[in-house]
Short mmCIF file of C-alpha atoms and ligand atoms in Angstrom, two decimals:
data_model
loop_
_atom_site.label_atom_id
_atom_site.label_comp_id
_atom_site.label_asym_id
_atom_site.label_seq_id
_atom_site.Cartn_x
_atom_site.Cartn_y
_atom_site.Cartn_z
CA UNK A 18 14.10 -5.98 32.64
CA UNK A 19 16.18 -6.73 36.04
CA UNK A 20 16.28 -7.82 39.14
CA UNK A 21 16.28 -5.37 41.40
CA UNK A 22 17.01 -7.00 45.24
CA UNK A 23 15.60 -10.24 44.05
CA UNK A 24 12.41 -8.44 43.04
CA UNK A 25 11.96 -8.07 38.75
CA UNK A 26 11.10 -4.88 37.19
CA UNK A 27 10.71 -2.91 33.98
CA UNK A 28 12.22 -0.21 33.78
CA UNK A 29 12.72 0.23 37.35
CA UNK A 30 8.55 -0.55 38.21
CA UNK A 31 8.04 -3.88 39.90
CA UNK A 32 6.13 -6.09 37.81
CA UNK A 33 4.47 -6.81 41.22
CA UNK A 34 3.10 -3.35 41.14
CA UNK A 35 1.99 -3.75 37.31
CA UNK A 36 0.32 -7.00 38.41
CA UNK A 37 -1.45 -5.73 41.25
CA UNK A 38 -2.66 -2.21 39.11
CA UNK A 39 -4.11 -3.96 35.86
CA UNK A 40 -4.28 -7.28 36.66
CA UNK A 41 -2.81 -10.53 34.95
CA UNK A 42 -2.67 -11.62 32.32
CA UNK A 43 -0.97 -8.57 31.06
CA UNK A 44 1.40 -7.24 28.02
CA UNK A 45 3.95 -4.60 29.23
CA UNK A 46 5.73 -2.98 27.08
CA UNK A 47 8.91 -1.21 27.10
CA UNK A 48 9.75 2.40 25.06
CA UNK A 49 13.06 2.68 26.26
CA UNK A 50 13.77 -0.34 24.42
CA UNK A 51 11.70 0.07 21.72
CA UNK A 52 14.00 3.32 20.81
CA UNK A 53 17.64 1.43 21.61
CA UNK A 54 15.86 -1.10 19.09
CA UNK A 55 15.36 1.31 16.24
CA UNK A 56 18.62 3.52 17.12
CA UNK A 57 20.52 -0.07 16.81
CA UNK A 58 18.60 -1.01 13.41
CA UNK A 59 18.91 2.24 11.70
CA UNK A 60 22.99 2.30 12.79
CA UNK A 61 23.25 -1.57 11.33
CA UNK A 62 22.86 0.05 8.35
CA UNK A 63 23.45 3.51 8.27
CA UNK A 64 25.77 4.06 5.40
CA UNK A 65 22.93 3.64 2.55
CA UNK A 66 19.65 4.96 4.75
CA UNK A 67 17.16 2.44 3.54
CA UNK A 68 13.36 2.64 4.39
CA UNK A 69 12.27 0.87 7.43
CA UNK A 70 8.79 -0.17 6.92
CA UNK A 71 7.79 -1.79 10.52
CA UNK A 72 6.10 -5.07 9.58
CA UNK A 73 2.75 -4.15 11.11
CA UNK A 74 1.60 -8.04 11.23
CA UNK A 75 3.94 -8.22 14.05
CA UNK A 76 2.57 -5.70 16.78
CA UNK A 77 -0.69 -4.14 15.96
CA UNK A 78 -0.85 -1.69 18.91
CA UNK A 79 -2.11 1.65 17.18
CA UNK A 80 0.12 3.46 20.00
CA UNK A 81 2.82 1.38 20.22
CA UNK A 82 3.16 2.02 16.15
CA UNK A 83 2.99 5.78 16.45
CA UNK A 84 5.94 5.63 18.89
CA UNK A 85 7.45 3.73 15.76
CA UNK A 86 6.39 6.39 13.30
CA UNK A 87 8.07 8.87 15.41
CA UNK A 88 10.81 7.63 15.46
CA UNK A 89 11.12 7.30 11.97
CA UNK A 90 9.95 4.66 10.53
CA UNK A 91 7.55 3.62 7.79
CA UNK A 92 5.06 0.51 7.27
CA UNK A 93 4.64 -2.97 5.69
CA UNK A 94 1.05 -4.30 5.70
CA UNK A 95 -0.93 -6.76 4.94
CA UNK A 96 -4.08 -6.55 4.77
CA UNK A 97 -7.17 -3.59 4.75
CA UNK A 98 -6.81 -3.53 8.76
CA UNK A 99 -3.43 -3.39 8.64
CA UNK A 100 -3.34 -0.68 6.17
CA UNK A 101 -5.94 1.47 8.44
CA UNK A 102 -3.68 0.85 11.46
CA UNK A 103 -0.75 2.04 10.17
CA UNK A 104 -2.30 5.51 8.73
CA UNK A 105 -4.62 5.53 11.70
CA UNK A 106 -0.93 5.51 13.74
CA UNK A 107 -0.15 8.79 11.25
CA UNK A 108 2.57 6.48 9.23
CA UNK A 109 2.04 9.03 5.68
CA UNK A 110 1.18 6.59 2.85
CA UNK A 111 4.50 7.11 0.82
CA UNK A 112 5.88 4.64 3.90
CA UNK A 113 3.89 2.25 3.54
CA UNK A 114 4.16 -1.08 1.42
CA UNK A 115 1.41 -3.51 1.42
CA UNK A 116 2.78 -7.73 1.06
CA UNK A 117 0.95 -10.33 0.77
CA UNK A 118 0.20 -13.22 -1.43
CA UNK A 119 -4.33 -12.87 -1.39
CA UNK A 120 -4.79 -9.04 -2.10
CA UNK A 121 -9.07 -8.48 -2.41
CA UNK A 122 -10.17 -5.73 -4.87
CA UNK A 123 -11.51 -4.03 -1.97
CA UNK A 124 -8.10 -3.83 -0.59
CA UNK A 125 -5.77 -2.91 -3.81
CA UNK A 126 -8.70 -0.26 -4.48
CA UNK A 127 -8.30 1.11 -0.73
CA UNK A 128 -4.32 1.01 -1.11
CA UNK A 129 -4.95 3.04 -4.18
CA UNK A 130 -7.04 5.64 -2.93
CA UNK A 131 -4.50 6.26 0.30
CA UNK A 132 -2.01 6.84 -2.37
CA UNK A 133 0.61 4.31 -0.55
CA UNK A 134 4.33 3.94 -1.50
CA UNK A 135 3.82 0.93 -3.45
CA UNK A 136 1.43 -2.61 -3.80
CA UNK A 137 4.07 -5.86 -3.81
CA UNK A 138 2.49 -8.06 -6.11
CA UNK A 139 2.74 -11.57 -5.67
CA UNK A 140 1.00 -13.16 -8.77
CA UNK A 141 0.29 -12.11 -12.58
CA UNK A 142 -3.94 -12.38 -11.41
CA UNK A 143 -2.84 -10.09 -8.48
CA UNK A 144 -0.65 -7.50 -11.51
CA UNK A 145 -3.70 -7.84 -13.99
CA UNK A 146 -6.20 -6.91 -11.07
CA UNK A 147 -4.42 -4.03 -9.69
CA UNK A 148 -4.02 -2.71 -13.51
CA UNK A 149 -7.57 -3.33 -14.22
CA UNK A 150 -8.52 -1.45 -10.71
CA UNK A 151 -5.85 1.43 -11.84
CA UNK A 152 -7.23 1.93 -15.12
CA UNK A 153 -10.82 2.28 -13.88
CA UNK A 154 -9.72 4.93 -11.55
CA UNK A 155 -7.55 6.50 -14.48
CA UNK A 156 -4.77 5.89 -12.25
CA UNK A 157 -1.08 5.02 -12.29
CA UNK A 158 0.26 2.72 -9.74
CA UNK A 159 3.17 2.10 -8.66
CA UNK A 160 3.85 -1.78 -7.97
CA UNK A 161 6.29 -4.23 -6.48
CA UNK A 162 6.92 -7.98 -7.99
CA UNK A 163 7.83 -10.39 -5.20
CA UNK A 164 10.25 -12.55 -6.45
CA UNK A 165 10.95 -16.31 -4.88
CA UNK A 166 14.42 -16.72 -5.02
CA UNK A 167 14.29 -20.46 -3.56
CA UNK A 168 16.67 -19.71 -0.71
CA UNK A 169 16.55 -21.61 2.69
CA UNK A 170 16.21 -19.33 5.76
CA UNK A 171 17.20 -22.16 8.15
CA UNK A 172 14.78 -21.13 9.94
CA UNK A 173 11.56 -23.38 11.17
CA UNK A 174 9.45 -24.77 8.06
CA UNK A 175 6.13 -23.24 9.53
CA UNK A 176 7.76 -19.48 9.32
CA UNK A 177 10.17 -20.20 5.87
CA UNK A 178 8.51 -18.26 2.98
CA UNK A 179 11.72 -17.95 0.32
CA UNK A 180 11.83 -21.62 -1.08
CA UNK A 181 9.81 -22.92 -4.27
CA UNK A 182 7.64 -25.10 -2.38
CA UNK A 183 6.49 -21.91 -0.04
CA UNK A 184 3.35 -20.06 -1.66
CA UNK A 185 5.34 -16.84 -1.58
CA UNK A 186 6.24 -14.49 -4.51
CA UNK A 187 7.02 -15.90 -7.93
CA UNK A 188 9.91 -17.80 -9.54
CA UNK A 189 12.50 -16.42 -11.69
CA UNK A 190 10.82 -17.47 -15.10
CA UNK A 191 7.68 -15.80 -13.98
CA UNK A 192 9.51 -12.76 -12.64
CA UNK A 193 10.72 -11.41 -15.82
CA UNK A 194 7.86 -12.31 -17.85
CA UNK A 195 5.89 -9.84 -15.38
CA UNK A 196 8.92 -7.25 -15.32
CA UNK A 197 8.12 -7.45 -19.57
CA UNK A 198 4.15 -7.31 -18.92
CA UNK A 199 4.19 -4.15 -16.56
CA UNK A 200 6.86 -2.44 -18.81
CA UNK A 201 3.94 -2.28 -21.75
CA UNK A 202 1.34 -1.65 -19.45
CA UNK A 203 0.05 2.00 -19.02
CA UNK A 204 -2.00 1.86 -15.66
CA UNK A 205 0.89 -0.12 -13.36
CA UNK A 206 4.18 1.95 -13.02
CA UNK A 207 6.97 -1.69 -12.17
CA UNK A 208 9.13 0.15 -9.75
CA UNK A 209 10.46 -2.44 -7.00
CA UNK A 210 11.25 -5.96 -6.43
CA UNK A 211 10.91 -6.79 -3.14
CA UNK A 212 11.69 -10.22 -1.35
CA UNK A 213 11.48 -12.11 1.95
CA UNK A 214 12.77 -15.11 2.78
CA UNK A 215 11.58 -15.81 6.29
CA UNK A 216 11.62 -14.98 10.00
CA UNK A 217 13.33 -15.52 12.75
CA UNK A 218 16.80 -15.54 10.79
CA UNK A 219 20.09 -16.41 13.05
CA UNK A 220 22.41 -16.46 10.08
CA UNK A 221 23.34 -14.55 8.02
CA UNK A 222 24.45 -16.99 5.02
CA UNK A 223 20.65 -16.98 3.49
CA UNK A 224 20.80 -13.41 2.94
CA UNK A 225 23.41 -13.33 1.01
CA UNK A 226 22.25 -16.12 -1.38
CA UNK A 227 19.17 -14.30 -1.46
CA UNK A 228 21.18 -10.91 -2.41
CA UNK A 229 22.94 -12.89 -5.03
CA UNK A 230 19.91 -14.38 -6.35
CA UNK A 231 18.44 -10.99 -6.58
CA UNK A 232 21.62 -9.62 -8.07
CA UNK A 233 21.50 -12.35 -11.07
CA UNK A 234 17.65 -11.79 -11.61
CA UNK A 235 17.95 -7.59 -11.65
CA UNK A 236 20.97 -7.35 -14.01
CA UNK A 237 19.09 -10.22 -16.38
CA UNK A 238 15.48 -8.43 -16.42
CA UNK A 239 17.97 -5.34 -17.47
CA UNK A 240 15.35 -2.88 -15.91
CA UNK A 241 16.12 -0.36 -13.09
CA UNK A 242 14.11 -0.57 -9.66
CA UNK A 243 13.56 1.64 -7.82
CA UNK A 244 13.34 0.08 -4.45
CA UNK A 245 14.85 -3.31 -3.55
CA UNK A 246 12.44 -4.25 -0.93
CA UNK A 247 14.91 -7.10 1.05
CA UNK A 248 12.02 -8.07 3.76
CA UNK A 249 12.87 -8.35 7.50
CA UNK A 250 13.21 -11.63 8.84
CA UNK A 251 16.52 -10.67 11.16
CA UNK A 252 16.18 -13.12 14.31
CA UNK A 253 16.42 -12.24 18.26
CA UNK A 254 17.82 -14.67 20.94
CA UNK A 255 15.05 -15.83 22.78
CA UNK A 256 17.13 -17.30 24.82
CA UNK A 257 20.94 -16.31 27.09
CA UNK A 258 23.64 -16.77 24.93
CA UNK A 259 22.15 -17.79 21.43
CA UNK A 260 23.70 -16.91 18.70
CA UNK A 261 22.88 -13.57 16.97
CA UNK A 262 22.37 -12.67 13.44
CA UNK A 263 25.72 -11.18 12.44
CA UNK A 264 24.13 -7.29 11.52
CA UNK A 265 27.96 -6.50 10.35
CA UNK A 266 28.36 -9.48 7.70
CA UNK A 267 24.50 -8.52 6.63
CA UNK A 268 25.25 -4.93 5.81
CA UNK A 269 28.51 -5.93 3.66
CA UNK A 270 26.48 -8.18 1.55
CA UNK A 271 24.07 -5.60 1.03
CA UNK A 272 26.73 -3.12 0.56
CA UNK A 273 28.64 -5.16 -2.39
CA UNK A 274 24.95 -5.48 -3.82
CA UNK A 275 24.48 -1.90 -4.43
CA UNK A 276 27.84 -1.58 -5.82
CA UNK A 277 26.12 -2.74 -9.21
CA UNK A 278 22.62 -1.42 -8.48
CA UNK A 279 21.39 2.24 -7.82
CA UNK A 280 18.24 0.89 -6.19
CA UNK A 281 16.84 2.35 -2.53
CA UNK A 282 16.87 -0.48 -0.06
CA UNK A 283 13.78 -1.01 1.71
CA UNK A 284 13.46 -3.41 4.97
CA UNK A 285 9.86 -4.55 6.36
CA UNK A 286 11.12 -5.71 10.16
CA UNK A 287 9.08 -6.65 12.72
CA UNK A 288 10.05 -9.38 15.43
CA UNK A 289 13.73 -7.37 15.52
CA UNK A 290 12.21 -4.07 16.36
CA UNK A 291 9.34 -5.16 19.05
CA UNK A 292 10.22 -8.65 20.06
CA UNK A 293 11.91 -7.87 23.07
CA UNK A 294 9.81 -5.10 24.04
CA UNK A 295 7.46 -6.81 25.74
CA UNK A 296 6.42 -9.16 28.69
CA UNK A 297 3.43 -11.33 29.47
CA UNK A 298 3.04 -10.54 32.88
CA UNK A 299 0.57 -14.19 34.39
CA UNK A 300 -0.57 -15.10 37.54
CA UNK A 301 -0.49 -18.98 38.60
CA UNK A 302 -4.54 -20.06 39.41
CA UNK A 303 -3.55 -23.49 40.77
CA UNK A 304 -0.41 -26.17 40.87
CA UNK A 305 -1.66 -29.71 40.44
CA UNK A 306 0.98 -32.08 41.60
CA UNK A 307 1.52 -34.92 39.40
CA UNK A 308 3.21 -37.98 39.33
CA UNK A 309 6.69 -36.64 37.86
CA UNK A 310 5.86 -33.27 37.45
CA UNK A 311 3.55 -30.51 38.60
CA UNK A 312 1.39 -28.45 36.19
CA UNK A 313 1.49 -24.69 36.70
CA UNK A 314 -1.76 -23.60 35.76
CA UNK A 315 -1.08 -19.79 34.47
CA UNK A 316 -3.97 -17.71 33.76
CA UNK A 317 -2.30 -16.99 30.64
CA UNK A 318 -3.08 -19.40 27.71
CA UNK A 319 -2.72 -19.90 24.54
CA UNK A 320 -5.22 -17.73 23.10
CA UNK A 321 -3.36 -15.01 23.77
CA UNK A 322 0.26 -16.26 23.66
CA UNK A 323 0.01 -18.65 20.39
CA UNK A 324 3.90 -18.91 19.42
CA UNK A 325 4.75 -22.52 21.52
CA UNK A 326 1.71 -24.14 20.86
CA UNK A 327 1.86 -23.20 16.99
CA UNK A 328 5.60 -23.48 16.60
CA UNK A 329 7.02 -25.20 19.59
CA UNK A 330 8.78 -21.65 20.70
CA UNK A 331 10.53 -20.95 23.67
CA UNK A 332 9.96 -17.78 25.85
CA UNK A 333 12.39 -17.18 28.45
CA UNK A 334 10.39 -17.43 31.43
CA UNK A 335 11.10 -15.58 34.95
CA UNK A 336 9.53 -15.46 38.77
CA UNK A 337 8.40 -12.00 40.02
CA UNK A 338 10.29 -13.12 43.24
CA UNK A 339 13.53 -14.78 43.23
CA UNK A 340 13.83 -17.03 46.60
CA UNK A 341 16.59 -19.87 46.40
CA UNK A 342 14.39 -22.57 47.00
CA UNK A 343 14.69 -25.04 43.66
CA UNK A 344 12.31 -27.19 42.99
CA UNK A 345 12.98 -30.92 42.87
CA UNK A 346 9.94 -31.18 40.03
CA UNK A 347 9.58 -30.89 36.74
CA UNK A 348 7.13 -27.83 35.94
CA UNK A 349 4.96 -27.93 33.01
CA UNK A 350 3.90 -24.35 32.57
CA UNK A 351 0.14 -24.65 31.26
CA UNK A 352 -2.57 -22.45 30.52
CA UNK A 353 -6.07 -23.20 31.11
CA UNK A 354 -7.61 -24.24 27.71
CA UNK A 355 -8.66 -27.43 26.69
CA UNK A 356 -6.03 -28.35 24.25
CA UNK A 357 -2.81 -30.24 24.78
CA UNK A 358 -1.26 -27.89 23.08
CA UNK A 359 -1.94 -25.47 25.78
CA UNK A 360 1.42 -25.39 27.16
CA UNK A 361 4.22 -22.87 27.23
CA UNK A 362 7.04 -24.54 28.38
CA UNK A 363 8.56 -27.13 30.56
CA UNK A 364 11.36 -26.45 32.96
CA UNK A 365 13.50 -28.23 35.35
CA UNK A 366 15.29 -26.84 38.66
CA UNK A 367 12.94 -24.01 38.44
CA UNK A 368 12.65 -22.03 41.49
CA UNK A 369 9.99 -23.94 43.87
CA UNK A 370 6.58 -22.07 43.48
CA UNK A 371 3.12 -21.30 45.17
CA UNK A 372 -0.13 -20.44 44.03
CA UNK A 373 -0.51 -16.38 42.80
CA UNK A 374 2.95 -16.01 42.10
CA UNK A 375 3.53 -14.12 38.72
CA UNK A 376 4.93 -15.49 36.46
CA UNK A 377 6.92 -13.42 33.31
CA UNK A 378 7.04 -14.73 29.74
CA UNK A 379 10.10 -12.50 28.27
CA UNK A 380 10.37 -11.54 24.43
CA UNK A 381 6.53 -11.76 23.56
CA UNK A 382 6.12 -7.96 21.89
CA UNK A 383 6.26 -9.31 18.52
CA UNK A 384 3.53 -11.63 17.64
CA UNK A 385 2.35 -12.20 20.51
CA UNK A 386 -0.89 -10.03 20.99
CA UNK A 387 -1.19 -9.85 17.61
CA UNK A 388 -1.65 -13.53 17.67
CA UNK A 389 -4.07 -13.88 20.13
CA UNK A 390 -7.41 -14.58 19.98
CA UNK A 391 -10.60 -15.27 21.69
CA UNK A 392 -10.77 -18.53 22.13
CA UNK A 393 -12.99 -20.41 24.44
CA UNK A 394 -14.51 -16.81 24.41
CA UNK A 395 -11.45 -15.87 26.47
CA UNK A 396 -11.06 -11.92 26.75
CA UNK A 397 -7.82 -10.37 24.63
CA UNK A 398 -4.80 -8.72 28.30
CA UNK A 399 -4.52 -4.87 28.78
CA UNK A 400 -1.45 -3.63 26.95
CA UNK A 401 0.15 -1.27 29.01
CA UNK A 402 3.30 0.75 27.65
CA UNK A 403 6.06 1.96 29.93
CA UNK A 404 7.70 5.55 28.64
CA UNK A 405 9.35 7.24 31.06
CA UNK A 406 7.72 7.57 34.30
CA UNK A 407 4.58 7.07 32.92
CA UNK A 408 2.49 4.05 32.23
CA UNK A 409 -0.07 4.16 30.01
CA UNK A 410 -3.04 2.32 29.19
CA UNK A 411 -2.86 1.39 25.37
CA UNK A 412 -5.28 -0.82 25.06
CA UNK A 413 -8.17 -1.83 27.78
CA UNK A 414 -8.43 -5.69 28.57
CA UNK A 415 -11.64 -6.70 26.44
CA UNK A 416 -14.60 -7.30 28.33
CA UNK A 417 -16.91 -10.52 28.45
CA UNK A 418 -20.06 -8.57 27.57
CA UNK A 419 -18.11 -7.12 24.51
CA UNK A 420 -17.38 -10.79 23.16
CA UNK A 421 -20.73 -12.15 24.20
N1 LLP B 576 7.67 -8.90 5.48
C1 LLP B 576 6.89 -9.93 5.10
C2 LLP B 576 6.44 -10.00 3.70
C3 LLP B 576 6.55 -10.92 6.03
O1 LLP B 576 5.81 -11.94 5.65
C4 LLP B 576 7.02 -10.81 7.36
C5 LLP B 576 6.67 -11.81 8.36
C6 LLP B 576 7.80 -9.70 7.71
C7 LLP B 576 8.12 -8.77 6.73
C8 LLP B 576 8.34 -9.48 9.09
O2 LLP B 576 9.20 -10.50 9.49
P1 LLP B 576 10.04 -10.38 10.87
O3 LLP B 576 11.04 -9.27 10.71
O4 LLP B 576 9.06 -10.09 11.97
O5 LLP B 576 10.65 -11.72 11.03
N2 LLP B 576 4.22 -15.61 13.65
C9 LLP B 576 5.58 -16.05 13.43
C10 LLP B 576 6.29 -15.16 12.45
C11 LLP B 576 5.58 -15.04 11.12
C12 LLP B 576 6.24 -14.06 10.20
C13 LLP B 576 5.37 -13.75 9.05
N3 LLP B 576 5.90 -12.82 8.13
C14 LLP B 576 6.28 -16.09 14.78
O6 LLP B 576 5.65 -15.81 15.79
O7 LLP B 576 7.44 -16.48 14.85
#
């Protein structure tokens, strides 16, 4: 995304032109960088060729996903729907790992029939119900234990899943106690332990507590995994000149880690492979002028950009137009739903604006549509995916009579 003679594009289309051809809101997506993304992933850690399974939860886009299938990588899900993206996408079942802390029988005994790579386990009820579903299907299958190595992420509290207090994965005493149970059982087959310690990770220190952690608790349970499934979690700067998780530092950790341990490494990323992929491409309906500062009322909301209203986050946002006029107010950049909450950011010395200029939110291809919703029977943006030349269509804006 540049300017291009004061006008912004994507990949060389004016987001003008996008604006004017599908209307606002809209999510545009990038492929060129969705491939520099992977290319740069897959290189971080080239020497021991783990499996990348794309955390689903963060981009849901059935073509967006196949782009991410052909190029290689694999899937973590969590849920039923999940699941069905991913193989609906053509991700083959031995990628595909299925997290998550509330598995339904309906679920573990669709993630058995698909035959997937393996079911991370977060609880003994979860171990005893996936055995009890194997054995009535005269099955054998294969299983994860998520361990909860109590490390801090540093990361915000609302998206920190590796300490005690988090409702993630189990402790060590419980680990090994289920490493003993599935060793005697005949219907589960124990053959990863997988971890994940947050999102949105800037530094690298928490990893490699976590890989030490995990180092103790594999050469004390004295059994061999498989698969050391490490999670994804690795951060993106949201913002010019934050700092960057340090890939290099990350890989060496990992690196002295399988010195001791034969073990394939698994990764489940999500926000680091489609964060920056996309754009939320809004129109503004009206600027009410206000004592200190003016509202810019976007008709994008929160319904389908949750991320500052449920964690206070920042999104980089950009004119269509650059003029140099600055704006001696404060802007408030609002959507139109009737919350408080409903606000994306506030900015100062932004350039001075009009009503129908567009207005960019940068960074939103991870979690963003796939945290939207319908509220105050809102309709879901068109996703439209830039490859090449070509724009396509990937998903059609929902329509009132649809939700009604
Ligand atoms: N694996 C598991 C088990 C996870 O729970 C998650 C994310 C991931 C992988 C992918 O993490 P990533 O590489 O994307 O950081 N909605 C929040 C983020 C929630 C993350 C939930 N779990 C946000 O918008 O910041």
């Amino acid at each position: 995304m540049r300017y291009i003679n004061k006008i912004l594009t994507i990949e060389k289309i004016r987001v003008q032109d996008i604006a004017k051809k599908f209307g606002t809101p809209v999510y545009c997506y990038s492929y060129k960088q969705l491939k520099e993304n992977i290319s740069n992933f897959k290189k971080n850690f080239n020497s021991f060729s783990p499996l990348i399974c794309f955390a689903v939860k963060s981009n849901t886009n059935v073509s967006i996903i196949k782009e991410i299938r052909k190029l290689g990588l694999g899937a973590d899900v969590v849920s039923m729907g999940e699941l069905m993206v991913a193989l609906k996408a053509g991700i083959k079942p031995k990628k595909i790992v299925f997290s998550g802390v509330g598995k339904t029988a309906a679920e573990i005994n669709y993630a058995i029939d698909k035959k997937i790579l393996l079911i991370n386990a977060e609880s003994k009820s979860e171990i005893i119900e996936i055995e009890r579903i194997a054995k009535s299907k005269n099955k054998i299958v294969d299983i994860g234990i998520r361990l909860n190595p109590n490390t801090d992420a540093k990361t915000l509290k609302q998206i920190s899943t590796g300490k005690k207090e988090n409702k993630f994965g189990v402790d060590e005493k419980t680990f090994f106690k289920l490493v003993n149970y599935s060793k005697n059982s005949k219907s589960i087959d124990l053959k990863c332990l997988s971890v994940h310690i947050g999102s949105q990770i800037l530094d690298h220190k928490p990893y490699e507590k976590m890989l030490d952690v995990v180092d103790k608790i594999v050469k004390k349970s004295n059994y061999r995994f498989d698969f050391i499934d490490l999670g994804g979690g690795m951060g993106i700067s949201y913002e010019n000149n934050k700092k960057k998780l340090n890939y290099k530092k990350y890989n060496i950790a990992i690196k002295r880690f399988l010195k001791n341990h034969t073990s394939k490494i698994i990764f489940e990323p999500g926000r680091s492979i489609v964060g920056n992929i996309g754009s939320l491409i809004s129109k503004v309906i009206y600027i009410k002028e206000n004592n200190k500062k003016d509202f810019i009322i976007l008709d994008a909301a929160m319904n389908d950009l949750m991320r500052p209203a449920l964690y206070g986050a920042n999104h980089k946002t950009l004119p269509a137009f650059k003029t140099n006029q600055i704006s001696q107010k404060t802007y408030d950049f609002v959507g139109p739903i009737c919350e408080s909450t409903d606000k994306f950011t506030t900015l100062k010395k932004f350039q001075k604006l009009k009503e129908k200029d567009l207005i960019i939110m940068c960074d939103v291809g991870a979690y963003g549509m796939s945290l939207s919703s319908n509220y105050n029977v809102r309709p879901k943006p068109i996703e439209i995916l830039i490859k090449g030349s070509k724009i396509n269509i990937i998903k059609q804006r929902q329509k009132l009579k649809d939700l009604i």
